[in-house]
Each structure stands twice: as C-alpha cells, then as structure tokens.
mmCIF file of C-alpha atoms in Angstrom:
data_model
loop_
_atom_site.group_PDB
_atom_site.id
_atom_site.type_symbol
_atom_site.label_atom_id
_atom_site.label_comp_id
_atom_site.label_asym_id
_atom_site.label_seq_id
_atom_site.Cartn_x
_atom_site.Cartn_y
_atom_site.Cartn_z
ATOM 1 C CA MET S 1198 -50.418 -59.150 -23.121
ATOM 2 C CA PRO S 1199 -52.645 -61.018 -20.561
ATOM 3 C CA ASN S 1200 -51.758 -61.224 -16.866
ATOM 4 C CA ARG S 1201 -51.608 -65.144 -17.159
ATOM 5 C CA ALA S 1202 -50.082 -68.345 -17.466
ATOM 6 C CA MET S 1203 -50.810 -69.987 -20.657
ATOM 7 C CA LYS S 1204 -51.810 -73.514 -20.898
ATOM 8 C CA THR S 1205 -52.058 -76.022 -23.488
ATOM 9 C CA SER S 1206 -56.038 -75.693 -22.539
ATOM 10 C CA ASP S 1207 -55.975 -72.319 -23.075
ATOM 11 C CA VAL S 1208 -54.577 -72.770 -26.782
ATOM 12 C CA ALA S 1209 -57.252 -75.251 -27.509
ATOM 13 C CA LYS S 1210 -59.954 -72.637 -26.563
ATOM 14 C CA ALA S 1211 -58.971 -69.668 -28.297
ATOM 15 C CA ILE S 1212 -58.810 -71.737 -31.515
ATOM 16 C CA GLY S 1213 -62.322 -73.131 -30.833
ATOM 17 C CA ILE S 1214 -63.681 -69.892 -30.088
ATOM 18 C CA GLY S 1215 -61.618 -68.614 -33.614
ATOM 19 C CA ILE S 1216 -63.151 -71.555 -35.589
ATOM 20 C CA GLY S 1217 -66.844 -70.424 -34.065
ATOM 21 C CA ILE S 1218 -65.996 -67.255 -35.026
ATOM 22 C CA ALA S 1219 -65.028 -67.960 -38.648
ATOM 23 C CA LEU S 1220 -67.944 -70.154 -38.973
ATOM 24 C CA LEU S 1221 -70.534 -67.608 -38.147
ATOM 25 C CA LEU S 1222 -69.315 -65.101 -39.989
ATOM 26 C CA SER S 1223 -69.231 -67.757 -43.129
ATOM 27 C CA ALA S 1224 -72.952 -68.155 -42.109
ATOM 28 C CA VAL S 1225 -73.461 -64.948 -42.823
ATOM 29 C CA MET S 1226 -71.507 -63.786 -45.246
ATOM 30 C CA VAL S 1227 -71.985 -66.647 -48.268
ATOM 31 C CA PRO S 1228 -75.515 -66.239 -48.133
ATOM 32 C CA ALA S 1229 -75.182 -62.624 -48.578
ATOM 33 C CA SER S 1230 -72.547 -63.147 -51.608
ATOM 34 C CA LYS S 1231 -74.914 -66.132 -53.222
ATOM 35 C CA MET S 1232 -77.970 -63.780 -52.596
ATOM 36 C CA GLY S 1233 -75.985 -60.960 -54.679
ATOM 37 C CA LEU S 1234 -75.784 -58.656 -51.536
ATOM 38 C CA SER S 1235 -72.390 -57.860 -51.621
ATOM 39 C CA PRO S 1236 -70.637 -55.815 -54.092
ATOM 40 C CA MET S 1237 -67.340 -57.743 -53.755
ATOM 41 C CA PRO S 1238 -66.851 -59.744 -56.919
ATOM 42 C CA LYS S 1239 -66.111 -62.699 -54.841
ATOM 43 C CA PRO S 1240 -65.695 -63.597 -51.239
ATOM 44 C CA LEU S 1241 -61.736 -62.606 -50.286
ATOM 45 C CA GLY S 1242 -61.010 -65.560 -49.035
ATOM 46 C CA LEU S 1243 -61.947 -67.340 -51.960
ATOM 47 C CA ALA S 1244 -60.014 -64.450 -54.337
ATOM 48 C CA PHE S 1245 -56.829 -64.719 -51.806
ATOM 49 C CA ALA S 1246 -56.881 -68.661 -52.479
ATOM 50 C CA GLN S 1247 -57.489 -68.078 -56.061
ATOM 51 C CA THR S 1248 -54.360 -65.197 -56.777
ATOM 52 C CA LEU S 1249 -52.017 -68.176 -54.547
ATOM 53 C CA LEU S 1250 -53.242 -71.315 -56.114
ATOM 54 C CA GLY S 1251 -55.237 -70.564 -59.135
ATOM 55 C CA LYS S 1252 -58.533 -71.715 -60.005
ATOM 56 C CA VAL S 1253 -59.845 -73.180 -56.719
ATOM 57 C CA PRO S 1254 -63.319 -74.214 -55.829
ATOM 58 C CA LEU S 1255 -65.433 -72.031 -52.972
ATOM 59 C CA PRO S 1256 -64.711 -74.541 -50.275
ATOM 60 C CA ILE S 1257 -61.017 -73.807 -50.695
ATOM 61 C CA GLY S 1258 -61.611 -70.155 -50.104
ATOM 62 C CA LEU S 1259 -63.557 -70.778 -46.938
ATOM 63 C CA LEU S 1260 -60.898 -72.923 -45.930
ATOM 64 C CA PHE S 1261 -58.500 -69.641 -46.113
ATOM 65 C CA HIS S 1262 -61.469 -67.608 -44.274
ATOM 66 C CA VAL S 1263 -61.528 -70.012 -41.754
ATOM 67 C CA VAL S 1264 -57.843 -70.092 -40.737
ATOM 68 C CA TYR S 1265 -57.319 -66.367 -40.965
ATOM 69 C CA VAL S 1266 -60.225 -65.795 -38.542
ATOM 70 C CA THR S 1267 -59.113 -68.298 -36.457
ATOM 71 C CA SER S 1268 -55.443 -66.792 -36.361
ATOM 72 C CA VAL S 1269 -56.216 -63.730 -35.787
ATOM 73 C CA ALA S 1270 -58.950 -64.388 -32.881
ATOM 74 C CA ALA S 1271 -56.571 -67.023 -31.247
ATOM 75 C CA PHE S 1272 -53.851 -64.418 -31.314
ATOM 76 C CA TYR S 1273 -56.014 -61.683 -29.777
ATOM 77 C CA LEU S 1274 -57.315 -64.031 -27.008
ATOM 78 C CA LEU S 1275 -53.885 -65.661 -26.477
ATOM 79 C CA PHE S 1276 -51.811 -62.663 -26.461
ATOM 80 C CA ILE S 1277 -54.070 -59.329 -25.718
ATOM 81 C CA GLU S 1278 -56.964 -59.941 -23.843
ATOM 82 C CA TRP S 1279 -58.420 -63.402 -23.061
ATOM 83 C CA ARG S 1280 -62.110 -61.662 -22.302
ATOM 84 C CA PRO S 1281 -62.215 -59.165 -24.436
ATOM 85 C CA GLY S 1282 -64.432 -55.898 -24.130
ATOM 86 C CA PHE S 1283 -66.360 -54.101 -26.957
ATOM 87 C CA ALA S 1284 -63.934 -51.562 -27.057
ATOM 88 C CA LYS S 1285 -60.412 -53.466 -27.455
ATOM 89 C CA ALA S 1286 -62.308 -55.828 -29.918
ATOM 90 C CA LEU S 1287 -63.456 -52.657 -31.951
ATOM 91 C CA ALA S 1288 -60.148 -51.535 -31.998
ATOM 92 C CA TYR S 1289 -58.712 -54.652 -33.301
ATOM 93 C CA ARG S 1290 -61.410 -55.259 -35.672
ATOM 94 C CA LEU S 1291 -60.447 -51.718 -36.867
ATOM 95 C CA LEU S 1292 -56.611 -52.538 -37.184
ATOM 96 C CA LEU S 1293 -57.679 -56.165 -39.171
ATOM 97 C CA TRP S 1294 -59.806 -53.667 -41.592
ATOM 98 C CA VAL S 1295 -57.227 -51.563 -42.407
ATOM 99 C CA LEU S 1296 -54.950 -54.488 -43.173
ATOM 100 C CA VAL S 1297 -57.723 -55.864 -45.543
ATOM 101 C CA LEU S 1298 -57.978 -52.688 -47.200
ATOM 102 C CA VAL S 1299 -54.250 -52.116 -48.020
ATOM 103 C CA LEU S 1300 -52.932 -55.416 -47.673
ATOM 104 C CA PHE S 1301 -55.063 -58.260 -49.023
ATOM 105 C CA PHE S 1302 -57.536 -55.884 -51.569
ATOM 106 C CA PRO S 1303 -54.183 -54.992 -53.577
ATOM 107 C CA ALA S 1304 -52.761 -58.566 -53.231
ATOM 108 C CA VAL S 1305 -56.271 -60.116 -54.792
ATOM 109 C CA GLY S 1306 -56.183 -57.234 -57.481
ATOM 110 C CA TRP S 1307 -58.487 -55.016 -56.097
ATOM 111 C CA GLY S 1308 -56.651 -51.786 -55.398
ATOM 112 C CA PHE S 1309 -55.692 -50.143 -52.563
ATOM 113 C CA PHE S 1310 -58.921 -49.788 -50.170
ATOM 114 C CA GLY S 1311 -60.888 -51.923 -53.056
ATOM 115 C CA LEU S 1312 -60.956 -48.689 -55.035
ATOM 116 C CA GLY S 1313 -59.976 -50.917 -58.147
ATOM 117 C CA GLU S 1314 -63.460 -52.741 -57.829
ATOM 118 C CA SER S 1315 -65.867 -50.169 -56.122
ATOM 119 C CA PRO S 1316 -65.594 -47.916 -53.031
ATOM 120 C CA LYS S 1317 -68.701 -49.880 -52.234
ATOM 121 C CA LEU S 1318 -65.832 -52.397 -50.625
ATOM 122 C CA ILE S 1319 -64.939 -50.350 -48.166
ATOM 123 C CA VAL S 1320 -68.163 -50.223 -46.568
ATOM 124 C CA ALA S 1321 -68.704 -54.037 -47.520
ATOM 125 C CA SER S 1322 -65.677 -54.939 -45.868
ATOM 126 C CA LEU S 1323 -66.529 -53.081 -42.521
ATOM 127 C CA ILE S 1324 -69.764 -55.048 -41.647
ATOM 128 C CA PRO S 1325 -68.087 -58.542 -41.513
ATOM 129 C CA HIS S 1326 -65.684 -57.055 -39.637
ATOM 130 C CA PHE S 1327 -68.065 -55.631 -37.062
ATOM 131 C CA LEU S 1328 -69.599 -58.903 -36.529
ATOM 132 C CA PHE S 1329 -66.345 -60.335 -36.158
ATOM 133 C CA THR S 1330 -66.158 -57.585 -33.037
ATOM 134 C CA VAL S 1331 -69.196 -58.963 -31.615
ATOM 135 C CA PHE S 1332 -68.307 -62.362 -31.994
ATOM 136 C CA LEU S 1333 -65.056 -61.911 -30.543
ATOM 137 C CA TRP S 1334 -66.846 -59.825 -27.638
ATOM 138 C CA LEU S 1335 -69.302 -62.214 -27.013
ATOM 139 C CA ILE S 1336 -68.219 -65.587 -27.214
ATOM 140 C CA PRO S 1337 -65.604 -66.063 -24.828
ATOM 141 C CA LYS S 1338 -68.056 -64.424 -22.229
ATOM 142 C CA TRP S 1339 -70.325 -66.927 -23.515
ATOM 143 C CA VAL S 1340 -68.042 -70.043 -23.051
ATOM 144 C CA PHE S 1341 -66.179 -68.686 -19.718
ATOM 145 C CA GLY S 1342 -69.329 -66.904 -17.663
ATOM 146 C CA ASP S 1343 -68.324 -63.728 -16.652
ATOM 147 C CA GLY S 1344 -64.439 -64.712 -15.292
ATOM 148 C CA SER S 1345 -65.558 -64.290 -11.521
ATOM 149 C CA LYS S 1346 -65.144 -68.360 -11.103
ATOM 150 C CA SER S 1347 -62.443 -69.229 -13.942
ATOM 151 C CA ASP S 1348 -59.523 -70.923 -13.800
ATOM 152 C CA LEU S 1349 -57.860 -68.716 -16.367
#
C-alpha cells in the first residue's frame, strides 16, 4: 500500500491517468487490428463485450477496454504505488497478462492461453501489456514530476 493518505483528488488523478493509458493503448491497438497486424480474431474488449451482450459494435468494445484499463491502472496507482518504478509496473503487467491468458481468453471462447485460436495470441497479447507498462511508468512521472515537490 502507498505510504500516504488518499484524497478525493488522488482518485480523480488516478482515473484520469487510467483513461489516458486506455486511450493511448486504443490509439495503437485499433489501427493495428484494422490493418490486420494482430492475429486476434477481434479486439479483446469487443470479444468480451459480445460475449456478455451479444452482437455489439466496436465502440462498445472500446468502452469495455477503457473501463478495464482505467480500473486496473487506477487500482495500481491508488493501492500499490503512486509513482511506479519500471520493474514494479512490469511485474504488475505480467500479472495482468496472465489473467488475460487464463481468464479472459477462455471467457471469450479463444481457449486457455488463446490456444483455441492460435499460439500467436500469447505473444500478441504481450505487446499491449508491455505498452501498458511503459505508460503506467511514464505518465505518472509526466503528470507529477519526479516526486520531490509533490503534495502526495
């Protein structure tokens, strides 16, 4: 747990950072998917939304993606570390990646580790998680500076 008292403004900042991370990831993943660079049959957020709701358009899938990424980023910032170091952000990313492989892929019908579709999904899902690591590490530094003058 972070060694500080949590304020309402902290929650708003964490949510804002999470939304920023989600939008940056979407800005990379959606064009890659549309260009056929991803071996995934469809974006995971869309596949998950369609599993729960039936046939829905891409914007609904993106909304699911934004809510998920915002939630896991805000949780990390509020309850684990406000200014994550790269190694800690990387370890968190590995945990989230494993959760995708063993929970989300089977939930959307792609099988354990995505092997019901292709072994390529293992590596393909690693790439956005690595970008998540970089964004989770850099964006709080950009927003809050080096931490020497912060009120947090």
